[in-house]
Tab-separated table of N, CA and C in Angstrom:
chain	number	residue	atom	x	y	z
O	1	UNK	N	-38.139	19.353	22.288
O	1	UNK	CA	-38.434	18.175	23.496
O	1	UNK	C	-39.828	18.028	23.566
O	2	UNK	N	-40.659	19.100	22.916
O	2	UNK	CA	-42.120	18.546	22.672
O	2	UNK	C	-42.390	17.698	21.675
O	3	UNK	N	-41.936	17.524	20.524
O	3	UNK	CA	-41.823	16.592	19.465
O	3	UNK	C	-41.593	15.232	20.187
O	4	UNK	N	-42.427	14.184	19.621
O	4	UNK	CA	-42.157	12.742	19.999
O	4	UNK	C	-42.062	11.917	18.858
O	5	UNK	N	-41.285	10.776	19.512
O	5	UNK	CA	-41.460	9.728	18.048
O	5	UNK	C	-42.763	9.376	17.421
O	6	UNK	N	-43.936	9.557	18.156
O	6	UNK	CA	-44.988	9.084	17.693
O	6	UNK	C	-45.431	10.376	16.557
O	7	UNK	N	-45.037	11.672	17.070
O	7	UNK	CA	-45.413	12.991	16.331
O	7	UNK	C	-44.291	12.531	14.758
O	8	UNK	N	-43.227	12.144	15.152
O	8	UNK	CA	-42.156	12.013	13.727
O	8	UNK	C	-42.953	10.864	12.959
O	9	UNK	N	-43.400	9.617	13.277
O	9	UNK	CA	-44.135	8.524	12.584
O	9	UNK	C	-45.474	9.290	11.807
O	10	UNK	N	-46.024	10.181	12.753
O	10	UNK	CA	-47.385	10.344	11.964
O	10	UNK	C	-47.039	11.722	10.872
O	11	UNK	N	-46.068	12.343	10.937
O	11	UNK	CA	-45.475	13.295	10.242
O	11	UNK	C	-44.947	12.643	8.692
O	12	UNK	N	-43.936	11.960	9.101
O	12	UNK	CA	-43.513	11.196	7.901
O	12	UNK	C	-44.749	10.455	7.249
O	13	UNK	N	-45.092	9.908	7.714
O	13	UNK	CA	-46.375	8.755	7.212
O	13	UNK	C	-47.338	9.916	6.497
O	14	UNK	N	-48.017	11.225	6.767
O	14	UNK	CA	-48.519	11.888	6.181
O	14	UNK	C	-47.853	12.657	4.986
O	15	UNK	N	-46.400	12.796	5.137
O	15	UNK	CA	-45.885	13.622	3.912
O	15	UNK	C	-45.803	12.423	3.104
O	16	UNK	N	-45.552	11.116	3.199
O	16	UNK	CA	-45.462	10.139	2.157
O	16	UNK	C	-46.604	10.099	1.292
O	17	UNK	N	-47.784	10.841	1.355
O	17	UNK	CA	-49.117	10.874	0.600
O	17	UNK	C	-48.980	12.028	-0.051
O	18	UNK	N	-48.010	13.140	0.543
O	18	UNK	CA	-47.755	14.330	-0.338
O	18	UNK	C	-46.487	14.418	-1.099
O	19	UNK	N	-45.700	13.577	-1.082
O	19	UNK	CA	-44.467	13.562	-1.720
O	19	UNK	C	-43.907	12.580	-2.144
O	20	UNK	N	-42.943	12.209	-3.041
O	20	UNK	CA	-42.346	11.256	-3.238
O	20	UNK	C	-41.230	11.133	-2.673
O	21	UNK	N	-40.537	12.136	-2.248
O	21	UNK	CA	-39.222	12.290	-1.352
O	21	UNK	C	-39.238	13.156	-0.230
O	22	UNK	N	-38.979	12.672	0.774
O	22	UNK	CA	-38.937	13.299	2.050
O	22	UNK	C	-37.406	12.844	2.455
O	23	UNK	N	-36.901	14.134	3.113
O	23	UNK	CA	-35.544	14.266	3.466
O	23	UNK	C	-35.699	14.599	4.482
O	24	UNK	N	-35.227	14.155	5.656
O	24	UNK	CA	-34.764	14.189	7.200
O	24	UNK	C	-33.410	14.151	7.374
O	25	UNK	N	-33.134	15.391	8.208
O	25	UNK	CA	-31.834	15.441	8.848
O	25	UNK	C	-31.929	15.590	10.074
O	26	UNK	N	-31.340	14.656	10.625
O	26	UNK	CA	-31.478	14.219	12.175
O	26	UNK	C	-30.516	14.795	12.886
O	27	UNK	N	-30.545	14.562	14.256
O	27	UNK	CA	-29.408	14.829	15.145
O	27	UNK	C	-28.395	13.406	15.176
O	28	UNK	N	-27.208	13.823	15.333
O	28	UNK	CA	-26.263	12.594	15.295
O	28	UNK	C	-26.096	11.445	16.147
O	29	UNK	N	-26.913	11.983	17.306
O	29	UNK	CA	-27.100	10.749	18.385
O	29	UNK	C	-28.586	10.229	18.096
O	30	UNK	N	-28.765	8.943	18.827
O	30	UNK	CA	-29.678	8.400	18.867
O	30	UNK	C	-30.752	8.632	19.780
O	31	UNK	N	-31.709	9.153	19.426
O	31	UNK	CA	-32.974	9.501	20.275
O	31	UNK	C	-33.774	8.721	19.743
O	32	UNK	N	-34.980	8.697	20.699
O	32	UNK	CA	-36.393	8.177	20.233
O	32	UNK	C	-36.885	8.872	18.975
O	33	UNK	N	-36.667	10.130	18.849
O	33	UNK	CA	-36.995	10.839	17.523
O	33	UNK	C	-36.309	10.545	16.574
O	34	UNK	N	-35.024	10.660	16.453
O	34	UNK	CA	-34.174	10.178	15.359
O	34	UNK	C	-34.363	8.913	14.803
O	35	UNK	N	-34.495	7.759	15.854
O	35	UNK	CA	-34.655	6.612	15.522
O	35	UNK	C	-36.051	6.450	14.684
O	36	UNK	N	-36.990	7.000	15.332
O	36	UNK	CA	-38.371	7.023	14.440
O	36	UNK	C	-38.310	7.398	12.941
O	37	UNK	N	-37.254	8.471	12.746
O	37	UNK	CA	-36.774	9.117	11.520
O	37	UNK	C	-36.339	7.962	10.974
O	38	UNK	N	-35.088	7.070	11.230
O	38	UNK	CA	-34.562	6.293	10.835
O	38	UNK	C	-35.059	5.060	10.514
O	39	UNK	N	-36.236	4.562	11.392
O	39	UNK	CA	-37.223	3.539	11.410
O	39	UNK	C	-37.890	3.661	9.905
O	40	UNK	N	-38.424	4.685	9.682
O	40	UNK	CA	-39.238	5.279	8.527
O	40	UNK	C	-38.572	5.391	7.233
O	41	UNK	N	-37.173	5.616	7.510
O	41	UNK	CA	-36.280	5.756	6.134
O	41	UNK	C	-36.211	4.488	5.226
O	42	UNK	N	-36.505	5.025	4.049
O	42	UNK	CA	-35.798	3.946	2.718
O	42	UNK	C	-34.519	3.836	2.645
O	43	UNK	N	-33.980	5.101	2.739
O	43	UNK	CA	-32.293	4.915	2.711
O	43	UNK	C	-31.976	6.055	3.544
O	44	UNK	N	-30.776	5.751	4.333
O	44	UNK	CA	-30.003	6.500	5.211
O	44	UNK	C	-29.165	6.815	4.531
O	45	UNK	N	-28.761	8.233	4.500
O	45	UNK	CA	-27.427	8.858	3.699
O	45	UNK	C	-26.600	9.168	5.053
O	46	UNK	N	-25.630	8.378	5.227
O	46	UNK	CA	-24.451	8.699	6.494
O	46	UNK	C	-23.743	9.512	6.084
O	47	UNK	N	-23.459	10.633	6.331
O	47	UNK	CA	-22.551	11.628	5.725
O	47	UNK	C	-21.164	11.851	6.807
O	48	UNK	N	-20.103	12.045	6.022
O	48	UNK	CA	-19.004	11.958	6.887
O	48	UNK	C	-18.032	13.196	6.260
O	49	UNK	N	-16.817	13.563	7.246
O	49	UNK	CA	-15.761	14.028	6.487
O	49	UNK	C	-14.535	13.279	6.629
O	50	UNK	N	-13.232	13.674	6.105
O	50	UNK	CA	-12.395	13.093	6.151
O	50	UNK	C	-11.171	13.117	7.489
O	51	UNK	N	-11.752	13.477	8.294
O	51	UNK	CA	-11.134	13.422	9.787
O	51	UNK	C	-11.391	12.289	10.627
O	52	UNK	N	-10.441	11.738	11.406
O	52	UNK	CA	-10.535	10.483	12.113
O	52	UNK	C	-11.720	10.679	13.328
O	53	UNK	N	-11.979	11.513	13.920
O	53	UNK	CA	-13.002	11.457	14.843
O	53	UNK	C	-14.252	11.392	14.093
O	54	UNK	N	-14.623	12.000	12.919
O	54	UNK	CA	-15.912	11.729	12.420
O	54	UNK	C	-15.752	10.277	11.944
O	55	UNK	N	-14.716	9.913	11.345
O	55	UNK	CA	-14.818	8.536	11.008
O	55	UNK	C	-15.076	7.430	11.994
O	56	UNK	N	-14.434	7.972	13.274
O	56	UNK	CA	-15.042	7.410	14.492
O	56	UNK	C	-16.330	7.034	14.795
O	57	UNK	N	-16.974	8.143	14.966
O	57	UNK	CA	-18.557	8.588	14.886
O	57	UNK	C	-19.462	7.767	13.759
O	58	UNK	N	-18.958	7.501	12.599
O	58	UNK	CA	-19.589	6.941	11.471
O	58	UNK	C	-19.152	5.452	12.090
O	59	UNK	N	-18.262	4.997	12.416
O	59	UNK	CA	-18.237	3.575	12.615
O	59	UNK	C	-18.936	2.956	13.661
O	60	UNK	N	-19.193	3.841	14.815
O	60	UNK	CA	-20.183	3.689	15.931
O	60	UNK	C	-21.632	3.612	15.353
O	61	UNK	N	-22.006	4.695	14.620
O	61	UNK	CA	-23.286	4.560	13.910
O	61	UNK	C	-23.630	3.339	13.636
O	62	UNK	N	-22.973	2.808	12.537
O	62	UNK	CA	-22.763	1.772	11.731
O	62	UNK	C	-23.369	0.409	12.319
O	63	UNK	N	-22.302	0.558	13.735
O	63	UNK	CA	-22.480	-0.617	14.298
O	63	UNK	C	-23.921	-0.628	15.178
O	64	UNK	N	-24.039	0.388	15.747
O	64	UNK	CA	-25.496	0.602	16.653
O	64	UNK	C	-26.585	0.436	15.608
O	65	UNK	N	-26.540	0.928	14.427
O	65	UNK	CA	-27.555	0.816	13.579
O	65	UNK	C	-27.934	-0.816	12.960
O	66	UNK	N	-26.918	-1.278	12.597
O	66	UNK	CA	-26.608	-2.666	11.966
O	66	UNK	C	-27.082	-3.771	13.119
O	67	UNK	N	-26.107	-3.515	14.372
O	67	UNK	CA	-26.125	-4.758	15.377
O	67	UNK	C	-27.290	-4.667	16.225
O	68	UNK	N	-27.383	-3.435	17.066
O	68	UNK	CA	-28.379	-2.989	17.762
O	68	UNK	C	-29.708	-2.655	17.294
O	69	UNK	N	-29.934	-2.214	15.987
O	69	UNK	CA	-31.341	-1.611	15.644
O	69	UNK	C	-31.762	-2.339	14.664
O	70	UNK	N	-30.881	-3.319	14.094
O	70	UNK	CA	-31.412	-4.212	12.857
O	70	UNK	C	-31.172	-3.929	11.636
O	71	UNK	N	-30.713	-2.750	11.352
O	71	UNK	CA	-31.096	-2.142	9.861
O	71	UNK	C	-30.116	-2.979	9.331
O	72	UNK	N	-30.720	-3.141	7.962
O	72	UNK	CA	-29.891	-3.948	6.789
O	72	UNK	C	-28.556	-2.868	6.440
O	73	UNK	N	-27.296	-3.412	6.470
O	73	UNK	CA	-26.261	-2.805	5.776
O	73	UNK	C	-26.837	-1.756	4.429
O	74	UNK	N	-27.577	-2.428	3.777
O	74	UNK	CA	-27.692	-1.983	2.292
O	74	UNK	C	-28.884	-0.525	2.492
O	75	UNK	N	-29.429	-0.444	3.685
O	75	UNK	CA	-30.374	0.503	4.058
O	75	UNK	C	-29.408	1.889	4.184
O	76	UNK	N	-28.086	1.671	4.419
O	76	UNK	CA	-27.288	3.099	4.878
O	76	UNK	C	-26.070	3.108	3.811
O	77	UNK	N	-26.199	4.281	3.168
O	77	UNK	CA	-25.130	4.894	2.029
O	77	UNK	C	-24.265	5.730	2.636
O	78	UNK	N	-23.080	5.451	2.529
O	78	UNK	CA	-22.088	6.486	2.942
O	78	UNK	C	-21.671	7.531	2.133
O	79	UNK	N	-21.507	8.678	2.643
O	79	UNK	CA	-21.332	9.706	1.682
O	79	UNK	C	-20.332	10.751	2.359
O	80	UNK	N	-19.081	10.769	1.763
O	80	UNK	CA	-18.129	11.648	1.728
O	80	UNK	C	-18.421	13.385	1.762
O	81	UNK	N	-18.584	14.305	2.617
O	81	UNK	CA	-18.744	15.457	2.135
O	81	UNK	C	-17.247	16.018	2.321
O	82	UNK	N	-17.194	17.337	1.727
O	82	UNK	CA	-15.638	18.090	1.729
O	82	UNK	C	-14.789	17.273	1.185
O	83	UNK	N	-14.854	16.293	0.556
O	83	UNK	CA	-13.785	15.401	0.020
O	83	UNK	C	-13.011	16.185	-0.913
O	84	UNK	N	-11.489	15.670	-0.469
O	84	UNK	CA	-10.549	16.547	-1.324
O	84	UNK	C	-9.096	15.722	-0.984
O	85	UNK	N	-8.216	15.870	-1.734
O	85	UNK	CA	-6.934	14.962	-1.345
O	85	UNK	C	-6.273	15.756	-0.176
O	86	UNK	N	-6.646	16.790	0.203
O	86	UNK	CA	-5.816	17.580	1.329
O	86	UNK	C	-6.146	16.737	2.545
O	87	UNK	N	-5.077	16.488	3.363
O	87	UNK	CA	-5.556	16.035	4.706
O	87	UNK	C	-5.254	14.549	4.788
O	88	UNK	N	-4.713	14.146	4.115
O	88	UNK	CA	-4.038	12.817	4.221
O	88	UNK	C	-5.114	11.661	4.138
O	89	UNK	N	-6.465	11.554	4.453
O	89	UNK	CA	-7.147	10.473	4.412
O	89	UNK	C	-7.649	10.258	3.060
O	90	UNK	N	-7.860	8.973	2.693
O	90	UNK	CA	-8.315	8.661	1.205
O	90	UNK	C	-9.602	7.911	1.610
O	91	UNK	N	-10.301	7.748	0.235
O	91	UNK	CA	-11.532	7.179	0.429
O	91	UNK	C	-11.209	5.925	0.544
O	92	UNK	N	-10.336	5.130	0.421
O	92	UNK	CA	-10.164	3.668	0.926
O	92	UNK	C	-10.050	3.828	2.146
O	93	UNK	N	-9.116	4.877	2.863
O	93	UNK	CA	-9.148	4.943	4.214
O	93	UNK	C	-10.220	4.805	5.352
O	94	UNK	N	-11.265	5.766	4.533
O	94	UNK	CA	-12.465	5.536	5.118
O	94	UNK	C	-13.396	4.647	5.066
O	95	UNK	N	-13.334	3.467	4.058
O	95	UNK	CA	-13.722	2.490	3.730
O	95	UNK	C	-13.070	1.463	4.804
O	96	UNK	N	-11.793	1.385	4.897
O	96	UNK	CA	-11.442	0.701	5.680
O	96	UNK	C	-11.581	0.708	6.966
O	97	UNK	N	-11.607	2.150	7.205
O	97	UNK	CA	-11.942	2.371	8.609
O	97	UNK	C	-13.362	2.037	9.451
O	98	UNK	N	-14.461	2.045	8.138
O	98	UNK	CA	-15.597	2.239	8.596
O	98	UNK	C	-16.166	0.946	8.419
O	99	UNK	N	-15.451	0.194	7.394
O	99	UNK	CA	-16.279	-1.185	6.897
O	99	UNK	C	-17.382	-1.059	5.821
O	100	UNK	N	-17.266	-0.081	5.314
O	100	UNK	CA	-18.644	0.068	4.211
O	100	UNK	C	-17.994	0.857	3.033
O	101	UNK	N	-18.532	0.786	1.871
O	101	UNK	CA	-18.048	1.380	0.715
O	101	UNK	C	-18.884	2.902	0.560
O	102	UNK	N	-17.970	3.640	0.107
O	102	UNK	CA	-18.534	5.136	-0.051
O	102	UNK	C	-19.032	4.946	-1.191
O	103	UNK	N	-20.264	5.689	-1.339
O	103	UNK	CA	-21.115	5.657	-2.485
O	103	UNK	C	-21.225	6.730	-3.346
O	104	UNK	N	-20.904	8.027	-2.442
O	104	UNK	CA	-20.669	9.456	-3.279
O	104	UNK	C	-19.826	10.168	-2.478
O	105	UNK	N	-19.283	11.031	-3.314
O	105	UNK	CA	-18.507	12.291	-2.302
O	105	UNK	C	-19.100	13.698	-2.934
O	106	UNK	N	-18.723	14.640	-2.315
O	106	UNK	CA	-19.057	16.026	-2.641
O	106	UNK	C	-17.882	16.705	-2.300
O	107	UNK	N	-17.432	17.490	-3.250
O	107	UNK	CA	-15.979	18.112	-3.324
O	107	UNK	C	-16.348	19.451	-2.176
O	108	UNK	N	-15.086	19.643	-1.881
O	108	UNK	CA	-15.063	20.920	-0.982
O	108	UNK	C	-14.915	22.174	-1.984
O	109	UNK	N	-16.084	22.594	-1.889
O	109	UNK	CA	-16.228	24.075	-2.915
O	109	UNK	C	-17.101	24.908	-2.216
O	110	UNK	N	-16.631	25.378	-0.968
O	110	UNK	CA	-17.523	26.285	-0.261
O	110	UNK	C	-17.731	27.407	-0.874
O	111	UNK	N	-16.697	27.997	-1.478
O	111	UNK	CA	-16.488	29.356	-2.551
O	111	UNK	C	-17.639	29.453	-3.292
O	112	UNK	N	-18.098	28.332	-3.987
O	112	UNK	CA	-19.173	28.291	-5.094
O	112	UNK	C	-20.430	28.339	-4.287
O	113	UNK	N	-20.635	27.569	-2.969
O	113	UNK	CA	-21.857	27.689	-2.362
O	113	UNK	C	-22.472	29.062	-1.743
O	114	UNK	N	-21.104	29.722	-1.471
O	114	UNK	CA	-21.384	30.831	-0.845
O	114	UNK	C	-21.635	32.009	-1.688
O	115	UNK	N	-20.969	31.903	-2.944
O	115	UNK	CA	-21.303	32.835	-3.785
O	115	UNK	C	-22.663	32.872	-4.652
O	116	UNK	N	-23.069	31.619	-4.750
O	116	UNK	CA	-24.499	31.391	-4.946
O	116	UNK	C	-25.674	31.785	-4.028
O	117	UNK	N	-25.170	31.504	-2.704
O	117	UNK	CA	-26.190	32.244	-1.857
O	117	UNK	C	-26.091	33.649	-1.532
O	118	UNK	N	-24.865	34.194	-1.792
O	118	UNK	CA	-25.069	35.529	-1.769
O	118	UNK	C	-25.864	36.157	-2.966
O	119	UNK	N	-25.770	35.534	-4.101
O	119	UNK	CA	-26.401	36.159	-5.365
O	119	UNK	C	-27.605	36.019	-5.299
O	120	UNK	N	-28.196	34.891	-4.374
O	120	UNK	CA	-29.778	34.545	-4.450
O	120	UNK	C	-29.998	33.554	-5.325
O	121	UNK	N	-28.896	32.727	-5.954
O	121	UNK	CA	-29.400	32.100	-7.146
O	121	UNK	C	-28.715	30.608	-6.936
O	122	UNK	N	-29.301	29.662	-6.537
O	122	UNK	CA	-28.825	28.249	-6.252
O	122	UNK	C	-27.518	27.751	-7.175
O	123	UNK	N	-26.350	27.133	-6.604
O	123	UNK	CA	-25.474	27.038	-7.705
O	123	UNK	C	-25.810	25.923	-8.424
O	124	UNK	N	-26.946	24.953	-8.639
O	124	UNK	CA	-27.200	24.051	-9.717
O	124	UNK	C	-27.955	24.754	-10.765
O	125	UNK	N	-28.159	26.219	-10.581
O	125	UNK	CA	-28.483	27.102	-11.549
O	125	UNK	C	-27.235	27.705	-12.190
O	126	UNK	N	-26.590	28.463	-11.471
O	126	UNK	CA	-25.822	29.318	-11.529
O	126	UNK	C	-24.441	28.677	-11.980
O	127	UNK	N	-24.126	27.494	-11.564
O	127	UNK	CA	-22.426	27.341	-11.755
O	127	UNK	C	-22.733	25.726	-11.955
O	128	UNK	N	-22.954	25.371	-13.335
O	128	UNK	CA	-23.067	23.955	-13.681
O	128	UNK	C	-21.952	23.506	-13.907
O	129	UNK	N	-20.965	24.447	-14.251
O	129	UNK	CA	-19.837	23.578	-14.713
O	129	UNK	C	-18.713	23.162	-13.495
O	130	UNK	N	-19.500	23.377	-12.287
O	130	UNK	CA	-18.292	23.225	-11.090
O	130	UNK	C	-18.585	21.603	-10.578
O	131	UNK	N	-17.546	21.457	-9.713
O	131	UNK	CA	-17.644	20.037	-9.709
O	131	UNK	C	-18.597	20.000	-8.301
O	132	UNK	N	-18.971	20.838	-7.843
O	132	UNK	CA	-20.056	20.955	-6.568
O	132	UNK	C	-21.479	20.283	-7.517
O	133	UNK	N	-21.818	21.103	-8.785
O	133	UNK	CA	-22.784	20.794	-9.085
O	133	UNK	C	-22.737	19.327	-9.705
O	134	UNK	N	-21.920	18.701	-10.350
O	134	UNK	CA	-21.744	17.402	-10.759
O	134	UNK	C	-21.954	16.265	-9.502
O	135	UNK	N	-21.285	16.768	-8.270
O	135	UNK	CA	-21.530	15.701	-7.261
O	135	UNK	C	-22.665	15.782	-6.773
O	136	UNK	N	-23.421	16.876	-6.849
O	136	UNK	CA	-24.782	17.202	-5.999
O	136	UNK	C	-25.902	16.208	-7.268
O	137	UNK	N	-25.308	16.565	-8.635
O	137	UNK	CA	-26.346	15.676	-9.649
O	137	UNK	C	-26.182	14.463	-9.219
O	138	UNK	N	-24.619	13.453	-9.067
O	138	UNK	CA	-24.642	12.313	-9.039
O	138	UNK	C	-25.074	11.917	-7.343
O	139	UNK	N	-25.041	12.761	-6.476
O	139	UNK	CA	-26.015	12.379	-5.187
O	139	UNK	C	-27.420	12.574	-5.438
O	140	UNK	N	-27.948	13.123	-6.195
O	140	UNK	CA	-29.452	13.020	-6.438
O	140	UNK	C	-29.834	12.038	-7.292
O	141	UNK	N	-28.722	11.412	-8.116
O	141	UNK	CA	-29.030	10.425	-8.962
O	141	UNK	C	-29.377	9.033	-8.001
O	142	UNK	N	-27.971	9.064	-7.170
O	142	UNK	CA	-28.069	8.034	-6.181
O	142	UNK	C	-29.361	7.871	-5.266
O	143	UNK	N	-29.811	9.138	-5.096
O	143	UNK	CA	-31.386	9.083	-4.239
O	143	UNK	C	-32.520	8.418	-5.086
O	144	UNK	N	-32.596	9.336	-6.277
O	144	UNK	CA	-33.543	9.160	-7.177
O	144	UNK	C	-33.461	9.140	-8.355
O	145	UNK	N	-32.781	7.656	-8.865
O	145	UNK	CA	-32.398	7.776	-10.449
O	145	UNK	C	-33.518	8.027	-11.525
O	146	UNK	N	-34.532	7.134	-11.011
O	146	UNK	CA	-35.360	7.596	-12.181
O	146	UNK	C	-36.238	9.070	-12.019
O	147	UNK	N	-36.148	9.860	-10.952
O	147	UNK	CA	-36.237	11.317	-11.264
O	147	UNK	C	-35.213	11.823	-11.993
O	148	UNK	N	-34.111	11.511	-11.901
O	148	UNK	CA	-33.068	12.174	-12.615
O	148	UNK	C	-33.112	11.838	-13.997
O	149	UNK	N	-33.616	10.766	-14.396
O	149	UNK	CA	-33.855	10.385	-15.795
O	149	UNK	C	-34.610	11.031	-16.229
O	150	UNK	N	-35.656	11.437	-15.526
O	150	UNK	CA	-36.956	12.231	-16.065
O	150	UNK	C	-36.475	13.448	-16.240
O	151	UNK	N	-35.612	13.974	-15.892
O	151	UNK	CA	-35.014	15.404	-15.912
O	151	UNK	C	-33.700	15.434	-16.830
O	152	UNK	N	-33.470	14.412	-17.293
O	152	UNK	CA	-32.456	14.110	-18.232
O	152	UNK	C	-31.013	14.320	-17.702
O	153	UNK	N	-30.998	14.123	-16.542
O	153	UNK	CA	-29.780	14.011	-15.390
O	153	UNK	C	-29.376	15.674	-15.637
O	154	UNK	N	-30.128	16.491	-15.566
O	154	UNK	CA	-30.106	17.808	-15.985
O	154	UNK	C	-30.909	18.749	-14.945
O	155	UNK	N	-30.409	19.748	-14.281
O	155	UNK	CA	-31.287	20.622	-13.757
O	155	UNK	C	-31.590	21.793	-14.674
O	156	UNK	N	-31.021	21.822	-15.790
O	156	UNK	CA	-31.230	23.258	-16.503
O	156	UNK	C	-32.606	23.742	-16.759
O	157	UNK	N	-33.488	22.944	-16.573
O	157	UNK	CA	-34.968	23.330	-16.768
O	157	UNK	C	-35.737	23.730	-15.349
O	158	UNK	N	-34.598	23.751	-14.475
O	158	UNK	CA	-35.348	23.948	-13.155
O	158	UNK	C	-35.793	25.344	-13.156
O	159	UNK	N	-37.200	25.576	-12.768
O	159	UNK	CA	-37.660	26.999	-12.547
O	159	UNK	C	-38.292	26.903	-10.884
O	160	UNK	N	-37.549	27.544	-9.992
O	160	UNK	CA	-38.032	27.580	-8.855
O	160	UNK	C	-39.076	28.456	-8.837
O	161	UNK	N	-39.293	29.505	-9.462
O	161	UNK	CA	-40.467	30.327	-9.413
O	161	UNK	C	-41.977	29.786	-9.584
O	162	UNK	N	-41.853	28.634	-9.924
O	162	UNK	CA	-43.059	27.598	-10.127
O	162	UNK	C	-43.433	26.745	-9.323
O	163	UNK	N	-42.636	26.614	-8.368
O	163	UNK	CA	-42.767	25.409	-7.171
O	163	UNK	C	-43.642	26.031	-6.052
O	164	UNK	N	-44.649	25.273	-5.869
O	164	UNK	CA	-45.588	25.828	-4.570
O	164	UNK	C	-44.899	26.459	-3.314
O	165	UNK	N	-45.381	27.363	-2.897
O	165	UNK	CA	-44.831	27.734	-1.471
O	165	UNK	C	-45.024	26.570	-0.541
O	166	UNK	N	-44.109	26.537	0.618
O	166	UNK	CA	-44.142	25.748	2.285
O	166	UNK	C	-45.672	25.901	2.290
O	167	UNK	N	-46.277	27.272	2.398
O	167	UNK	CA	-47.457	27.471	3.048
O	167	UNK	C	-48.795	26.874	2.067
O	168	UNK	N	-48.513	26.974	0.813
O	168	UNK	CA	-49.296	26.340	-0.154
O	168	UNK	C	-49.202	24.904	0.069
O	169	UNK	N	-48.342	24.330	0.264
O	169	UNK	CA	-48.262	22.711	0.333
O	169	UNK	C	-48.662	22.217	1.656
O	170	UNK	N	-48.811	23.133	3.063
O	170	UNK	CA	-48.925	22.578	4.190
O	170	UNK	C	-50.805	22.897	3.970
O	171	UNK	N	-51.299	24.029	3.392
O	171	UNK	CA	-52.614	24.039	3.379
O	171	UNK	C	-53.313	22.867	2.615
O	172	UNK	N	-52.428	22.392	1.647
O	172	UNK	CA	-53.395	21.364	0.786
O	172	UNK	C	-52.959	19.996	1.549
O	173	UNK	N	-52.343	19.887	2.727
O	173	UNK	CA	-51.802	18.752	3.385
O	173	UNK	C	-52.927	17.978	4.043
O	174	UNK	N	-53.219	16.895	4.268
O	174	UNK	CA	-54.142	16.127	5.049
O	174	UNK	C	-54.337	16.545	6.269
O	175	UNK	N	-55.442	16.524	7.152
O	175	UNK	CA	-55.943	17.295	8.089
O	175	UNK	C	-54.806	16.473	9.394
O	176	UNK	N	-54.787	15.501	9.224
O	176	UNK	CA	-53.727	14.730	10.372
O	176	UNK	C	-52.195	15.387	10.400
O	177	UNK	N	-52.051	15.803	9.286
O	177	UNK	CA	-50.536	16.317	9.282
O	177	UNK	C	-50.668	17.743	9.808
O	178	UNK	N	-51.772	18.417	9.303
O	178	UNK	CA	-51.853	19.862	9.959
O	178	UNK	C	-52.154	19.933	11.392
O	179	UNK	N	-52.738	18.917	11.773
O	179	UNK	CA	-53.127	18.808	13.239
O	179	UNK	C	-51.797	18.259	13.951
O	180	UNK	N	-50.853	17.355	13.367
O	180	UNK	CA	-49.889	17.385	13.906
O	180	UNK	C	-48.820	18.758	14.081
């Protein structure tokens, strides 16, 4: 409640000086804070699942974002999470219901993600043969195609031990970000 839309604008602006990519996971409702994050976004990934109530919410979001907030439909990319053939709804059902194309899917393989978390090794390192890994690489390529080409479309050389800690990144952040 203490975070305002102005705080979000300052933080995202400051983070742009430090990082090429900033991912913000917002609340599903339109608040001043979430709208400030959406306004600052280059790309909005709208995540849904294959249930009718979720699709109704996505349709409402699309209508509000494009008609009331004035966002271009090109700024919004629809992603289906936990996509599987079980449940009766198809991707074409989703597209017809929402009125926009599905640009990516992420398979439902919770066991792969949970096993990786329990082992303390990300599945993008430990389980590269899984469909979940392939879907994540496809999603990363959608978000940052040039970065994935630089990586050879593979995360095989990923060494998480060399990444600076959050504390180190914050200490190197501009003063206005630390103040915020």
